[in-house]
Short mmCIF file of C-alpha atoms in Angstrom, two decimals:
data_model
loop_
_atom_site.label_atom_id
_atom_site.label_comp_id
_atom_site.label_asym_id
_atom_site.label_seq_id
_atom_site.Cartn_x
_atom_site.Cartn_y
_atom_site.Cartn_z
CA MET A 1 13.29 7.56 -7.52
CA SER A 2 10.18 9.24 -9.22
CA GLU A 3 8.80 6.02 -9.98
CA ASN A 4 9.22 4.81 -6.18
CA ASN A 5 7.55 8.44 -4.90
CA SER A 6 4.85 8.26 -7.23
CA GLU A 7 4.00 4.38 -6.27
CA PHE A 8 4.22 5.62 -2.38
CA GLU A 9 1.97 8.21 -2.89
CA ILE A 10 -0.71 5.91 -4.85
CA ILE A 11 -0.41 3.72 -1.57
CA CYS A 12 -0.52 6.64 0.88
CA SER A 13 -4.00 7.55 0.20
CA LYS A 14 -5.19 3.96 0.82
CA VAL A 15 -3.14 3.84 4.00
CA ASP A 16 -4.96 6.89 5.37
CA ALA A 17 -8.33 5.44 4.79
CA ALA A 18 -7.48 1.81 6.17
CA TRP A 19 -6.27 3.31 9.28
CA ALA A 20 -9.40 5.43 9.56
CA ALA A 21 -11.79 2.34 8.70
CA LEU A 22 -9.87 0.32 11.37
CA GLN A 23 -10.36 2.67 13.88
CA THR A 24 -13.89 2.58 13.26
CA GLN A 25 -14.38 -0.74 13.32
CA TYR A 26 -12.24 -2.42 15.84
CA ALA A 27 -11.35 0.24 18.33
CA GLU A 28 -14.00 -1.07 20.65
CA ARG A 29 -13.10 -4.42 20.15
CA LEU A 30 -9.35 -4.91 19.86
CA THR A 31 -6.18 -3.38 21.96
CA ALA A 32 -4.06 -0.92 20.61
CA PRO A 33 -1.54 -3.43 19.99
CA GLU A 34 -3.66 -5.56 17.95
CA ILE A 35 -4.91 -2.77 15.53
CA ASP A 36 -1.68 -1.51 15.03
CA PHE A 37 -0.65 -4.98 14.05
CA LEU A 38 -3.59 -5.34 12.26
CA PHE A 39 -2.70 -2.15 10.48
CA SER A 40 0.78 -3.24 9.76
CA ARG A 41 -0.36 -6.18 7.91
CA LEU A 42 -3.17 -4.34 5.87
CA VAL A 43 -0.04 -1.92 4.66
CA LEU A 44 2.19 -5.08 3.75
CA GLY A 45 -0.49 -6.38 1.19
CA LEU A 46 -0.93 -2.87 0.04
CA SER A 47 3.03 -2.08 -0.72
CA SER A 48 3.43 -5.79 -2.08
CA PRO A 49 2.03 -5.50 -5.69
CA PHE A 50 4.31 -2.29 -5.90
CA TYR A 51 7.80 -3.41 -3.79
CA ALA A 52 7.20 -7.36 -3.08
CA GLU A 53 9.74 -8.23 -5.92
CA ARG A 54 12.16 -5.42 -5.03
CA GLU A 55 14.89 -5.80 -2.44
CA PRO A 56 13.22 -6.98 0.96
CA ALA A 57 14.70 -4.08 2.87
CA LEU A 58 13.20 -1.22 0.69
CA HIS A 59 9.63 -2.91 1.18
CA PHE A 60 10.19 -3.18 4.98
CA ASP A 61 11.50 0.32 5.01
CA VAL A 62 8.28 1.42 3.05
CA CYS A 63 5.93 -0.31 5.17
CA GLY A 64 7.52 1.19 8.33
CA GLU A 65 7.31 4.96 6.18
CA LEU A 66 3.59 4.06 6.09
CA VAL A 67 2.93 2.85 9.11
CA GLY A 68 4.67 5.72 10.71
CA ARG A 69 1.83 7.89 9.14
CA LYS A 70 -0.33 7.11 11.56
CA LEU A 71 1.60 5.69 14.70
CA PRO A 72 4.28 6.93 16.78
CA PRO A 73 7.98 5.08 16.39
CA GLU A 74 7.59 2.96 19.31
CA ARG A 75 4.40 1.59 18.05
CA VAL A 76 5.64 1.26 14.63
CA HIS A 77 8.69 -0.86 15.79
CA ALA A 78 6.13 -3.04 17.47
CA ALA A 79 3.55 -3.39 14.97
CA LEU A 80 6.31 -4.44 12.57
CA HIS A 81 8.54 -6.86 15.06
CA ALA A 82 5.73 -8.30 17.52
CA VAL A 83 2.60 -10.51 16.82
CA PRO A 84 0.37 -9.53 19.81
CA GLN A 85 -1.21 -12.21 21.65
CA PRO A 86 -4.88 -12.39 19.91
CA SER A 87 -7.53 -11.22 22.79
CA GLN A 88 -9.98 -13.01 20.91
CA PRO A 89 -10.28 -16.27 18.78
CA TRP A 90 -11.11 -14.39 15.47
CA VAL A 91 -8.44 -11.79 15.87
CA GLU A 92 -5.62 -13.98 14.47
CA ARG A 93 -7.49 -14.63 11.46
CA ALA A 94 -8.38 -10.96 11.11
CA PHE A 95 -4.77 -10.67 10.68
CA ASP A 96 -4.59 -12.58 7.70
CA LEU A 97 -7.56 -11.43 6.16
CA ALA A 98 -6.17 -7.86 6.22
CA GLU A 99 -2.97 -8.75 4.61
CA GLU A 100 -5.03 -10.37 1.71
CA HIS A 101 -7.47 -7.25 1.62
CA GLY A 102 -4.59 -5.15 1.54
CA THR A 103 -3.23 -7.31 -1.29
CA LYS A 104 -5.90 -6.77 -3.12
CA ILE A 105 -6.34 -3.22 -3.22
CA GLY A 106 -2.57 -3.01 -3.71
CA MET A 107 -3.05 -5.05 -6.88
CA THR A 108 -6.11 -2.98 -8.39
CA LEU A 109 -4.00 0.09 -7.77
CA ALA A 110 -1.03 -1.18 -9.63
CA GLU A 111 -3.25 -2.26 -12.25
CA GLN A 112 -4.66 1.14 -12.43
CA ARG A 113 -1.56 2.70 -12.73
CA ASP A 114 -0.16 0.38 -15.31
CA ARG A 115 -3.09 1.15 -17.38
CA THR A 116 -2.60 5.02 -16.99
CA ASN A 117 1.06 4.37 -17.72
CA HIS A 118 0.13 2.46 -21.08
CA THR A 119 -2.27 5.17 -22.25
CA ASP A 120 0.17 7.84 -21.45
CA ALA A 121 2.77 6.05 -23.33
CA LYS A 122 0.25 5.29 -26.56
CA ALA A 123 -0.57 9.21 -26.31
CA ASP A 124 3.18 10.04 -26.19
CA ALA A 125 4.00 8.23 -29.14
CA ALA A 126 0.67 9.05 -31.26
CA HIS A 127 1.82 12.91 -30.41
CA ARG A 128 5.18 12.31 -31.61
CA GLU A 129 4.07 10.58 -34.60
CA LEU A 130 1.79 13.41 -35.35
CA SER A 131 4.50 16.12 -34.68
CA SER A 132 6.94 14.56 -37.11
CA GLY A 133 4.57 14.28 -39.50
CA ALA A 134 3.78 17.97 -39.54
CA LYS A 135 7.56 18.89 -39.64
CA GLU A 136 7.66 16.65 -42.60
CA GLN A 137 4.83 18.52 -44.58
CA VAL A 138 6.38 21.93 -43.59
CA GLY A 139 9.87 21.33 -44.45
#
């Protein structure tokens, strides 16, 4: 469970930044349901590298929790269950692009986490090797 928590926390900072960016960029151009759905698609993309290979229900729950960081429950439900009618021709493509962009960011985050974990594992192994060598010299 701690691995799930760390993955969730890694994604949270990006979710918060994504919401702020969407508000800045689209608040005057899109309806609230469109922004909410755009946000949910971005969150889906962000979380996919971490959760897509697991149980779909877990991934869906994680998306709901992440979207719920910024939206009230009734808006979370709508963002996850209903595709709003696009108010402008380009909006539908924006939904797809948001998920693609989120996936790219999520993949970068997952790669950074993996590199960090690999480096930490190598450092732990080196430390154990040094410690056991020191014990052998003392003993």
